[in-house]
Short mmCIF file of C-alpha atoms in Angstrom, two decimals:
data_model
loop_
_atom_site.label_atom_id
_atom_site.label_comp_id
_atom_site.label_asym_id
_atom_site.label_seq_id
_atom_site.Cartn_x
_atom_site.Cartn_y
_atom_site.Cartn_z
CA UNK W 23 213.53 39.75 -80.17
CA UNK W 24 217.10 40.17 -81.21
CA UNK W 25 217.80 42.58 -84.10
CA UNK W 26 220.09 40.48 -86.09
CA UNK W 27 220.62 43.09 -88.84
CA UNK W 28 222.93 44.77 -86.47
CA UNK W 29 225.40 41.94 -86.35
CA UNK W 30 227.45 40.02 -88.82
CA UNK W 31 227.10 36.46 -89.71
CA UNK W 32 230.13 35.30 -87.72
CA UNK W 33 228.70 36.95 -84.61
CA UNK W 34 225.37 35.31 -84.96
CA UNK W 35 226.94 31.90 -85.62
CA UNK W 36 229.15 32.11 -82.51
CA UNK W 37 226.15 33.29 -80.48
CA UNK W 38 224.36 30.13 -81.38
CA UNK W 39 227.43 27.89 -80.64
CA UNK W 40 227.90 29.54 -77.28
CA UNK W 41 224.28 29.19 -76.34
CA UNK W 42 224.20 25.56 -77.27
CA UNK W 43 227.42 24.92 -75.23
CA UNK W 44 225.79 26.48 -72.28
CA UNK W 45 222.75 24.39 -72.74
CA UNK W 46 224.78 21.37 -73.08
CA UNK W 47 226.46 21.95 -69.66
CA UNK W 48 223.06 22.65 -68.02
CA UNK W 49 221.57 19.55 -69.39
CA UNK W 50 224.55 17.44 -68.29
CA UNK W 51 223.82 18.66 -64.67
CA UNK W 52 226.18 21.44 -64.08
CA UNK W 53 225.33 24.56 -61.92
CA UNK W 54 224.02 27.17 -64.25
CA UNK W 55 221.04 29.62 -64.27
CA UNK W 56 218.64 28.74 -67.05
CA UNK W 57 218.75 32.27 -68.33
CA UNK W 58 222.40 31.85 -69.06
CA UNK W 59 221.41 29.26 -71.63
CA UNK W 60 219.08 31.77 -73.37
CA UNK W 61 221.46 34.77 -73.49
CA UNK W 62 220.24 37.33 -75.97
CA UNK W 63 222.31 38.15 -79.00
CA UNK W 64 222.75 41.81 -78.09
CA UNK W 65 224.10 40.82 -74.65
CA UNK W 66 226.37 38.21 -76.22
CA UNK W 67 227.72 40.82 -78.64
CA UNK W 68 228.22 43.30 -75.84
CA UNK W 69 230.41 40.78 -73.97
CA UNK W 70 232.31 39.12 -76.73
CA UNK W 71 232.46 41.38 -79.88
CA UNK W 72 235.75 42.88 -80.93
CA UNK W 73 236.03 46.37 -82.43
CA UNK W 74 236.11 44.82 -85.95
CA UNK W 75 232.74 43.15 -85.26
CA UNK W 76 234.12 39.66 -85.08
CA UNK W 77 233.64 37.43 -82.11
CA UNK W 78 236.38 37.26 -79.59
CA UNK W 79 236.62 33.42 -78.83
CA UNK W 80 239.39 34.01 -76.30
CA UNK W 81 236.95 35.72 -73.99
CA UNK W 82 234.16 33.14 -74.25
CA UNK W 83 235.71 30.36 -72.15
CA UNK W 84 233.80 29.38 -69.02
CA UNK W 85 233.83 26.78 -66.19
CA UNK W 86 231.02 25.01 -64.36
CA UNK W 87 230.74 23.05 -61.15
CA UNK W 88 228.43 19.89 -60.92
CA UNK W 89 225.17 20.24 -58.98
CA UNK W 90 224.45 17.96 -56.05
CA UNK W 91 222.24 15.99 -58.22
CA UNK W 92 225.02 15.42 -60.67
CA UNK W 93 227.35 14.45 -58.03
CA UNK W 94 224.87 11.85 -56.83
CA UNK W 95 224.55 10.34 -60.24
CA UNK W 96 228.22 9.88 -60.48
CA UNK W 97 228.75 8.56 -56.93
CA UNK W 98 230.91 5.56 -56.57
CA UNK W 99 229.95 2.73 -54.18
CA UNK W 100 232.22 2.58 -51.04
CA UNK W 101 234.54 -0.39 -50.53
CA UNK W 102 236.62 -1.67 -47.64
CA UNK W 103 239.72 -0.11 -49.14
CA UNK W 104 238.00 3.15 -50.03
CA UNK W 105 235.03 3.83 -47.69
CA UNK W 106 234.54 7.42 -49.01
CA UNK W 107 235.41 7.45 -52.78
CA UNK W 108 234.98 10.75 -54.59
CA UNK W 109 232.31 10.99 -57.33
CA UNK W 110 233.52 10.40 -60.88
CA UNK W 111 232.83 13.96 -61.87
CA UNK W 112 234.05 17.42 -61.03
CA UNK W 113 234.47 20.95 -62.37
CA UNK W 114 234.57 21.31 -66.26
CA UNK W 115 236.32 23.95 -68.39
CA UNK W 116 234.90 24.86 -71.74
CA UNK W 117 237.18 26.49 -74.25
CA UNK W 118 236.53 28.00 -77.63
CA UNK W 119 239.66 27.60 -79.79
CA UNK W 120 240.28 30.27 -82.46
CA UNK W 121 242.99 28.43 -84.38
CA UNK W 122 242.38 27.36 -87.96
CA UNK W 123 244.27 24.06 -87.35
CA UNK W 124 244.08 22.35 -84.03
CA UNK W 125 246.73 19.67 -83.56
CA UNK W 126 248.80 17.94 -80.96
CA UNK W 127 250.29 21.20 -79.45
CA UNK W 128 246.98 22.80 -78.90
CA UNK W 129 245.42 19.75 -77.48
CA UNK W 130 248.37 19.04 -75.13
CA UNK W 131 248.31 22.61 -73.90
CA UNK W 132 244.66 22.44 -73.37
CA UNK W 133 245.03 19.18 -71.34
CA UNK W 134 247.80 20.74 -69.31
CA UNK W 135 245.57 23.73 -68.51
CA UNK W 136 242.85 21.38 -67.27
CA UNK W 137 245.33 19.40 -65.07
CA UNK W 138 246.74 22.64 -63.68
CA UNK W 139 243.43 24.03 -62.95
CA UNK W 140 242.22 20.85 -61.23
CA UNK W 141 239.39 20.40 -63.69
CA UNK W 142 237.93 16.91 -63.91
CA UNK W 143 237.38 17.12 -67.68
CA UNK W 144 236.95 19.62 -70.51
CA UNK W 145 235.15 20.60 -73.66
CA UNK W 146 237.01 22.06 -76.49
CA UNK W 147 235.05 23.81 -79.24
CA UNK W 148 237.12 24.22 -82.55
CA UNK W 149 236.35 26.06 -85.62
CA UNK W 150 237.41 23.00 -87.74
CA UNK W 151 238.16 19.39 -87.20
CA UNK W 152 241.32 18.45 -85.36
CA UNK W 153 244.30 16.74 -87.05
CA UNK W 154 244.40 12.97 -87.27
CA UNK W 155 247.23 12.84 -84.71
CA UNK W 156 245.40 14.97 -82.24
CA UNK W 157 242.31 12.77 -82.55
CA UNK W 158 244.36 9.68 -81.81
CA UNK W 159 245.72 11.41 -78.67
CA UNK W 160 242.11 12.46 -77.74
CA UNK W 161 240.81 8.92 -77.73
CA UNK W 162 243.13 7.90 -75.09
CA UNK W 163 243.16 11.19 -73.09
CA UNK W 164 241.10 9.90 -70.18
CA UNK W 165 243.70 7.26 -69.57
CA UNK W 166 246.75 9.31 -69.81
CA UNK W 167 248.52 10.07 -66.53
CA UNK W 168 249.20 13.58 -67.64
CA UNK W 169 245.65 14.30 -68.89
CA UNK W 170 242.34 15.02 -66.96
CA UNK W 171 240.61 12.13 -65.17
CA UNK W 172 237.46 12.66 -67.17
CA UNK W 173 239.06 13.27 -70.60
CA UNK W 174 238.21 15.82 -73.21
CA UNK W 175 235.33 16.24 -75.46
CA UNK W 176 235.84 17.98 -78.76
CA UNK W 177 233.08 19.61 -80.78
CA UNK W 178 233.43 21.40 -84.06
CA UNK W 179 231.42 24.65 -84.02
CA UNK W 180 229.17 23.32 -86.80
CA UNK W 181 228.09 20.69 -84.38
CA UNK W 182 226.69 23.13 -81.88
CA UNK W 183 224.75 25.58 -84.20
CA UNK W 184 221.62 23.78 -83.39
CA UNK W 185 220.80 21.95 -80.11
CA UNK W 186 219.82 18.50 -81.34
CA UNK W 187 217.89 17.56 -78.15
CA UNK W 188 215.35 20.38 -79.06
CA UNK W 189 214.20 18.77 -82.07
CA UNK W 190 210.70 17.29 -81.85
CA UNK W 191 211.96 13.88 -83.33
CA UNK W 192 214.69 13.45 -80.49
CA UNK W 193 213.24 11.79 -77.40
CA UNK W 194 214.27 12.77 -73.89
CA UNK W 195 217.42 10.95 -72.63
CA UNK W 196 217.97 10.79 -68.88
CA UNK W 197 221.11 9.31 -67.37
CA UNK W 198 220.65 6.71 -64.57
CA UNK W 199 222.85 6.66 -61.55
CA UNK W 200 224.67 3.51 -60.61
CA UNK W 201 221.92 2.61 -58.01
CA UNK W 202 219.16 3.40 -60.61
CA UNK W 203 220.98 1.11 -63.16
CA UNK W 204 221.29 -1.77 -60.57
CA UNK W 205 217.72 -1.41 -59.61
CA UNK W 206 216.60 -1.61 -63.25
CA UNK W 207 218.71 -4.68 -64.05
CA UNK W 208 217.45 -6.45 -60.75
CA UNK W 209 213.78 -5.51 -61.44
CA UNK W 210 213.87 -7.06 -65.00
CA UNK W 211 216.40 -9.76 -64.15
CA UNK W 212 218.78 -8.61 -66.85
CA UNK W 213 222.51 -8.27 -67.48
CA UNK W 214 223.64 -4.86 -68.76
CA UNK W 215 224.80 -6.65 -71.87
CA UNK W 216 221.14 -7.66 -72.54
CA UNK W 217 220.06 -4.05 -72.87
CA UNK W 218 219.71 -2.27 -76.20
CA UNK W 219 222.82 -0.33 -76.99
CA UNK W 220 223.79 3.24 -77.74
CA UNK W 221 227.14 4.20 -79.14
CA UNK W 222 229.07 6.76 -77.15
CA UNK W 223 229.71 8.45 -80.54
CA UNK W 224 225.84 8.85 -81.02
CA UNK W 225 225.16 12.62 -81.31
CA UNK W 226 222.81 12.69 -78.23
CA UNK W 227 225.37 10.54 -76.25
CA UNK W 228 228.11 12.95 -77.08
CA UNK W 229 225.88 15.99 -76.12
CA UNK W 230 225.32 14.37 -72.75
CA UNK W 231 228.73 13.18 -72.27
CA UNK W 232 227.84 9.47 -71.82
CA UNK W 233 230.47 7.10 -70.79
CA UNK W 234 230.84 3.38 -71.53
CA UNK W 235 228.78 1.30 -69.17
CA UNK W 236 226.28 3.93 -68.32
CA UNK W 237 222.55 3.51 -69.00
CA UNK W 238 220.11 6.18 -70.23
CA UNK W 239 216.46 6.13 -69.92
CA UNK W 240 214.69 7.22 -73.15
CA UNK W 241 211.23 8.73 -72.96
CA UNK W 242 209.27 8.68 -76.18
CA UNK W 243 205.69 9.94 -76.97
CA UNK W 244 203.01 7.30 -77.77
CA UNK W 245 199.63 7.85 -79.36
CA UNK W 246 198.16 5.03 -77.37
CA UNK W 247 200.16 5.06 -74.11
CA UNK W 248 200.99 8.78 -73.96
CA UNK W 249 204.65 8.20 -73.18
CA UNK W 250 206.74 5.16 -72.74
CA UNK W 251 210.29 4.47 -71.49
CA UNK W 252 213.07 2.26 -72.95
CA UNK W 253 216.71 1.92 -71.85
CA UNK W 254 220.12 1.90 -73.51
CA UNK W 255 223.50 0.69 -72.43
CA UNK W 256 226.29 3.09 -73.60
CA UNK W 257 229.23 1.23 -75.46
#
């Protein structure tokens, strides 16, 4: 058990944020040892604590590669023009920004780092919310020629203090592959627009990095059936 009396509130806070960020990547399907998602406070402090006892966010950045299972879920059907299309996923870079105010400059610099490093997408964790202009750029980042293909997700540290998917009232969400989605629609003779919807801004959708058009299977507990599944279409 961690002896939290040995560390300041800011160290404990960033330990929780860092741990949730690791869990988020693991749950999305990136290559990561499960023990990395449960890093003890003492080990975190040994790696990232400065001499003044504060966390050094500049040393907390990390990258991940997708697992084979994740690559399969993001596979694209071949066409006559492109018989071997690459999956719509790749390496991700997670950065912890220490600036009090994150605006256009910081976001553009971060996006350029992703492009230069050939990262498919990125996650930026900020101490405080971004400026309005940076948020407007962020909304279109996936479509910008100079930006990463997969865009950028931004979380405020406050959002990652607790892993919301660990809460008893939050059901299990499982992303379906394109093939699984097609099989679902064919089985029930549905169009995707007939499915119940989930906003990509939903907290769990953001945690999982859901994209428009994807479908998630949601497994809930039932006193009568034990468990039952429903499906949501991301919009």
